[in-house]
GROMACS .gro file of C-alpha atoms in nm:
model
  262
    1MET     CA    1   0.289   1.660   0.574
    2LYS     CA    2   0.305   1.643   0.173
    3VAL     CA    3   0.234   1.350   0.050
    4ALA     CA    4   0.268   1.121  -0.303
    5LEU     CA    5   0.182   0.862  -0.499
    6GLY     CA    6   0.297   0.726  -0.778
    7GLN     CA    7   0.163   0.485  -1.041
    8PHE     CA    8   0.189   0.325  -1.310
    9ALA     CA    9   0.213   0.027  -1.541
   10VAL     CA   10   0.465  -0.185  -1.399
   11ARG     CA   11   0.645  -0.390  -1.655
   12ARG     CA   12   0.787  -0.728  -1.706
   13GLU     CA   13   1.128  -0.702  -1.721
   14TRP     CA   14   1.234  -0.518  -1.335
   15GLN     CA   15   1.482  -0.324  -1.462
   16GLU     CA   16   1.214  -0.102  -1.587
   17ASN     CA   17   1.043  -0.119  -1.336
   18ALA     CA   18   1.348  -0.001  -1.101
   19ARG     CA   19   1.337   0.283  -1.334
   20ILE     CA   20   1.037   0.394  -1.336
   21CYS     CA   21   1.037   0.342  -0.895
   22VAL     CA   22   1.417   0.598  -0.875
   23ASP     CA   23   1.201   0.901  -1.122
   24LEU     CA   24   0.852   0.873  -0.910
   25MET     CA   25   1.091   0.905  -0.547
   26GLN     CA   26   1.327   1.148  -0.786
   27GLN     CA   27   0.964   1.372  -0.916
   28ALA     CA   28   0.804   1.330  -0.557
   29GLN     CA   29   1.112   1.470  -0.346
   30GLN     CA   30   1.095   1.778  -0.639
   31GLN     CA   31   0.695   1.818  -0.491
   32GLY     CA   32   0.808   1.782  -0.124
   33ALA     CA   33   0.654   1.518  -0.053
   34ARG     CA   34   0.787   1.327   0.223
   35LEU     CA   35   0.601   1.022   0.182
   36LEU     CA   36   0.546   0.816  -0.163
   37VAL     CA   37   0.332   0.522  -0.197
   38LEU     CA   38   0.398   0.349  -0.488
   39PRO     CA   39   0.187   0.023  -0.625
   40GLU     CA   40   0.129  -0.343  -0.533
   41ALA     CA   41   0.409  -0.611  -0.714
   42VAL     CA   42   0.629  -0.312  -0.858
   43LEU     CA   43   0.899  -0.533  -0.933
   44ALA     CA   44   0.787  -0.767  -1.278
   45ARG     CA   45   0.442  -0.791  -1.429
   46ASP     CA   46   0.306  -0.984  -1.689
   47ILE     CA   47  -0.038  -1.049  -1.735
   48SER     CA   48  -0.046  -1.343  -1.953
   49ASP     CA   49   0.185  -1.533  -1.745
   50PRO     CA   50   0.036  -1.554  -1.365
   51ASP     CA   51   0.316  -1.797  -1.254
   52LEU     CA   52   0.601  -1.469  -1.317
   53ALA     CA   53   0.526  -1.387  -0.909
   54VAL     CA   54   0.767  -1.622  -0.835
   55LYS     CA   55   1.023  -1.648  -1.165
   56SER     CA   56   1.061  -1.327  -1.122
   57ALA     CA   57   1.083  -1.276  -0.796
   58GLN     CA   58   1.434  -1.105  -0.589
   59PRO     CA   59   1.513  -1.183  -0.203
   60LEU     CA   60   1.568  -0.779  -0.009
   61ASP     CA   61   1.980  -0.743  -0.123
   62GLY     CA   62   1.866  -0.806  -0.512
   63PRO     CA   63   1.935  -0.605  -0.767
   64PHE     CA   64   1.618  -0.450  -0.781
   65LEU     CA   65   1.601  -0.310  -0.416
   66SER     CA   66   1.962  -0.222  -0.423
   67GLN     CA   67   1.889   0.013  -0.704
   68LEU     CA   68   1.612   0.173  -0.500
   69LEU     CA   69   1.811   0.187  -0.133
   70ALA     CA   70   2.067   0.289  -0.335
   71ALA     CA   71   1.817   0.600  -0.483
   72SER     CA   72   1.674   0.556  -0.146
   73SER     CA   73   1.988   0.735   0.074
   74ASN     CA   74   2.035   1.080  -0.150
   75ASN     CA   75   1.679   1.226  -0.121
   76THR     CA   76   1.463   1.308   0.224
   77LEU     CA   77   1.185   1.043   0.129
   78THR     CA   78   1.022   0.732   0.317
   79THR     CA   79   0.928   0.565   0.021
   80VAL     CA   80   0.666   0.271   0.083
   81LEU     CA   81   0.594  -0.045  -0.202
   82THR     CA   82   0.527  -0.443  -0.252
   83LEU     CA   83   0.752  -0.691  -0.436
   84HIS     CA   84   0.773  -1.069  -0.407
   85VAL     CA   85   1.026  -1.221  -0.212
   86PRO     CA   86   1.192  -1.543  -0.220
   87GLY     CA   87   0.970  -1.811   0.011
   88ASN     CA   88   1.102  -2.206   0.144
   89ASP     CA   89   0.816  -2.319  -0.004
   90GLY     CA   90   0.820  -2.248  -0.394
   91ARG     CA   91   0.590  -2.061  -0.330
   92VAL     CA   92   0.720  -1.578  -0.255
   93TRP     CA   93   0.619  -1.381   0.013
   94ASN     CA   94   0.405  -1.052  -0.091
   95ALA     CA   95   0.656  -0.779   0.066
   96LEU     CA   96   0.542  -0.483   0.135
   97VAL     CA   97   0.837  -0.249   0.293
   98VAL     CA   98   0.925   0.103   0.401
   99ILE     CA   99   1.267   0.272   0.220
  100ARG     CA  100   1.400   0.541   0.484
  101ALA     CA  101   1.796   0.752   0.383
  102GLY     CA  102   1.885   0.366   0.219
  103GLU     CA  103   1.779   0.139   0.417
  104ILE     CA  104   1.513  -0.078   0.522
  105VAL     CA  105   1.283   0.057   0.845
  106ALA     CA  106   0.988  -0.202   0.811
  107ARG     CA  107   0.806  -0.448   0.631
  108TYR     CA  108   0.548  -0.659   0.628
  109ASP     CA  109   0.417  -0.973   0.507
  110LYS     CA  110   0.082  -0.982   0.303
  111LEU     CA  111  -0.162  -1.119   0.520
  112HIS     CA  112  -0.501  -1.160   0.369
  113LEU     CA  113  -0.433  -1.296   0.001
  114TYR     CA  114  -0.674  -1.181  -0.340
  115ASP     CA  115  -0.806  -1.586  -0.261
  116ALA     CA  116  -1.198  -1.408  -0.536
  117PHE     CA  117  -1.309  -1.341  -0.830
  118ALA     CA  118  -1.176  -1.578  -1.010
  119VAL     CA  119  -0.869  -1.525  -0.878
  120GLN     CA  120  -0.585  -1.749  -0.609
  121GLU     CA  121  -0.284  -1.549  -0.488
  122SER     CA  122  -0.229  -1.831  -0.241
  123ARG     CA  123  -0.094  -2.063  -0.491
  124ASN     CA  124   0.161  -1.858  -0.585
  125VAL     CA  125   0.233  -1.624  -0.249
  126SER     CA  126   0.273  -1.728   0.109
  127ALA     CA  127   0.064  -1.570   0.469
  128GLY     CA  128   0.239  -1.397   0.660
  129ASP     CA  129   0.098  -1.457   1.066
  130ARG     CA  130   0.206  -1.119   1.253
  131VAL     CA  131  -0.007  -0.779   1.195
  132PRO     CA  132   0.247  -0.512   1.023
  133PRO     CA  133   0.402  -0.279   1.210
  134LEU     CA  134   0.390   0.137   1.218
  135VAL     CA  135   0.638   0.364   1.137
  136GLU     CA  136   0.717   0.731   1.165
  137VAL     CA  137   0.772   0.951   0.972
  138ASP     CA  138   0.745   1.354   1.023
  139GLY     CA  139   0.565   1.262   1.380
  140LEU     CA  140   0.264   1.139   1.230
  141ASN     CA  141   0.227   0.718   1.267
  142VAL     CA  142   0.209   0.544   0.941
  143GLY     CA  143  -0.029   0.142   0.944
  144LEU     CA  144   0.100  -0.039   0.682
  145MET     CA  145  -0.160  -0.232   0.459
  146THR     CA  146  -0.179  -0.391   0.092
  147CYS     CA  147  -0.466  -0.373  -0.132
  148TYR     CA  148  -0.705  -0.698  -0.048
  149ASP     CA  149  -0.645  -0.549   0.281
  150ILE     CA  150  -0.933  -0.325   0.274
  151ARG     CA  151  -1.169  -0.506   0.262
  152PHE     CA  152  -1.084  -0.631   0.629
  153PRO     CA  153  -1.194  -0.403   0.839
  154GLU     CA  154  -1.044  -0.560   1.158
  155LEU     CA  155  -0.674  -0.472   1.037
  156ALA     CA  156  -0.715  -0.110   1.002
  157ARG     CA  157  -0.883  -0.132   1.318
  158ARG     CA  158  -0.645  -0.270   1.493
  159LEU     CA  159  -0.367  -0.035   1.316
  160ALA     CA  160  -0.535   0.238   1.427
  161LEU     CA  161  -0.610   0.126   1.782
  162ASP     CA  162  -0.179   0.129   1.806
  163GLY     CA  163  -0.228   0.466   1.733
  164ALA     CA  164  -0.167   0.484   1.359
  165ASP     CA  165  -0.265   0.871   1.208
  166LEU     CA  166  -0.297   0.676   0.851
  167LEU     CA  167  -0.326   0.397   0.642
  168VAL     CA  168  -0.139   0.329   0.325
  169LEU     CA  169  -0.194   0.081   0.091
  170PRO     CA  170  -0.022   0.012  -0.225
  171ALA     CA  171  -0.249  -0.192  -0.448
  172ALA     CA  172  -0.358  -0.327  -0.759
  173TRP     CA  173  -0.681  -0.384  -0.797
  174VAL     CA  174  -0.785  -0.595  -1.073
  175ARG     CA  175  -1.065  -0.514  -1.338
  176GLY     CA  176  -1.404  -0.630  -1.356
  177PRO     CA  177  -1.840  -0.553  -1.224
  178LEU     CA  178  -1.883  -0.325  -1.002
  179LYS     CA  179  -1.421  -0.318  -0.906
  180GLU     CA  180  -1.390   0.034  -0.882
  181MET     CA  181  -1.705   0.111  -0.673
  182HIS     CA  182  -1.560  -0.098  -0.498
  183TRP     CA  183  -1.190   0.038  -0.384
  184GLU     CA  184  -1.370   0.403  -0.451
  185VAL     CA  185  -1.622   0.250  -0.083
  186LEU     CA  186  -1.416   0.051   0.089
  187ILE     CA  187  -1.082   0.313   0.151
  188THR     CA  188  -1.392   0.619   0.191
  189ALA     CA  189  -1.505   0.282   0.479
  190ARG     CA  190  -1.201   0.281   0.643
  191ALA     CA  191  -1.076   0.642   0.653
  192LEU     CA  192  -1.391   0.728   0.789
  193GLU     CA  193  -1.452   0.461   1.039
  194ASN     CA  194  -1.082   0.525   1.201
  195THR     CA  195  -1.120   0.856   1.159
  196CYS     CA  196  -0.728   0.870   0.934
  197TYR     CA  197  -0.609   0.872   0.654
  198VAL     CA  198  -0.580   0.615   0.388
  199VAL     CA  199  -0.371   0.678   0.112
  200ALA     CA  200  -0.445   0.376  -0.166
  201ALA     CA  201  -0.178   0.327  -0.454
  202GLY     CA  202  -0.282   0.141  -0.758
  203GLU     CA  203  -0.151   0.084  -0.987
  204CYS     CA  204  -0.278   0.107  -1.333
  205GLY     CA  205  -0.226  -0.091  -1.693
  206PRO     CA  206  -0.485  -0.339  -1.880
  207ARG     CA  207  -0.565  -0.583  -1.606
  208ASN     CA  208  -0.531  -0.244  -1.207
  209ILE     CA  209  -0.781   0.003  -1.301
  210GLY     CA  210  -0.533   0.289  -1.107
  211ASN     CA  211  -0.769   0.558  -0.924
  212SER     CA  212  -0.454   0.602  -0.634
  213MET     CA  213  -0.603   0.835  -0.402
  214VAL     CA  214  -0.653   0.977  -0.027
  215VAL     CA  215  -0.901   0.974   0.199
  216ASP     CA  216  -0.914   1.255   0.502
  217PRO     CA  217  -1.022   1.132   0.871
  218LEU     CA  218  -1.425   1.242   0.739
  219GLY     CA  219  -1.436   1.044   0.396
  220VAL     CA  220  -1.321   1.307   0.255
  221ALA     CA  221  -1.140   1.196  -0.070
  222VAL     CA  222  -0.918   1.499  -0.123
  223ALA     CA  223  -0.635   1.407  -0.412
  224ARG     CA  224  -0.761   1.050  -0.645
  225ALA     CA  225  -0.600   1.002  -1.010
  226ALA     CA  226  -0.746   0.839  -1.343
  227GLU     CA  227  -0.685   0.554  -1.521
  228GLY     CA  228  -0.320   0.699  -1.621
  229PRO     CA  229   0.026   0.665  -1.496
  230ALA     CA  230   0.037   1.005  -1.318
  231LEU     CA  231   0.227   1.202  -0.919
  232VAL     CA  232  -0.053   1.279  -0.683
  233LEU     CA  233   0.003   1.500  -0.451
  234ALA     CA  234  -0.131   1.507  -0.109
  235ASP     CA  235  -0.121   1.692   0.225
  236ILE     CA  236  -0.166   1.515   0.630
  237ASP     CA  237  -0.340   1.784   0.829
  238PRO     CA  238  -0.310   1.652   1.121
  239GLN     CA  239  -0.520   1.873   1.340
  240ARG     CA  240  -0.807   1.736   1.054
  241ILE     CA  241  -0.719   1.456   1.243
  242ALA     CA  242  -0.784   1.621   1.574
  243ASP     CA  243  -1.103   1.746   1.421
  244ALA     CA  244  -1.245   1.488   1.263
  245ARG     CA  245  -1.132   1.262   1.689
  246ARG     CA  246  -1.298   1.488   1.864
  247ALA     CA  247  -1.636   1.543   1.621
  248LEU     CA  248  -1.662   1.188   1.550
  249PRO     CA  249  -1.502   0.955   1.824
  250VAL     CA  250  -1.581   0.611   1.683
  251LEU     CA  251  -1.248   0.456   1.853
  252LEU     CA  252  -1.319   0.594   2.216
  253ASN     CA  253  -1.697   0.493   2.169
  254ARG     CA  254  -1.633   0.146   2.052
  255ARG     CA  255  -1.808  -0.208   2.249
  256PHE     CA  256  -1.481  -0.431   2.020
  257GLY     CA  257  -1.230  -0.506   2.218
  258ARG     CA  258  -0.896  -0.457   1.982
  259PRO     CA  259  -0.878  -0.706   1.796
  260GLU     CA  260  -0.580  -0.949   1.732
  261LEU     CA  261  -0.462  -1.209   1.424
  262THR     CA  262  -0.614  -1.583   1.449
   0.00000   0.00000   0.00000
């Protein structure tokens, strides 16, 4: 199965971001991809306005996602992205949605909020309270994670034990000392310790590092982007997963139980 990662810098105006997302969907379809992963929070971004997440939030039946759903009805892609959705207490949800054939086939509200490195995502965003579902794409089980989730191995392990063959990670990884190293090490570790692919799409631009990448079940980076806008493609090989799990049966050899959400 061919996957695509659409890396771009999110603008302040949702209309421009919708246009970019639709264009990336068209490019991925033309390149033969079956799965497209876009960055985190693609609805709107302005680094000078930290409250824009609340002010710009749209419901899932709003105009932004409606445009993407209309585009998806005309292609064979499964597309993954996150956007901010209005909540009940003045905050929003950081909602990962999976769209296919003009419909939302899965939703996951981000569990681990980025209250770290002098940032407090929880000021504007409510944490989810459910383990994300698996989504089937071309016979492979896809586990859903969002950005900061990658720092918590319990979620990746839970998804692997639930049957995930690959993990997708829309992200907006903030620049800072050692942050690019953290990104690569964490993605590689989650792939290797769970013998699954990790498909991580990062936002680029003035605040975030980009560096979208695909890592295979034995920790090999098989595709990556640099710091600018890009559409990156990679092949997901089910035989590679089977070979890795036969040679390195960590899921079978583990001594700890299945992680549960507290």
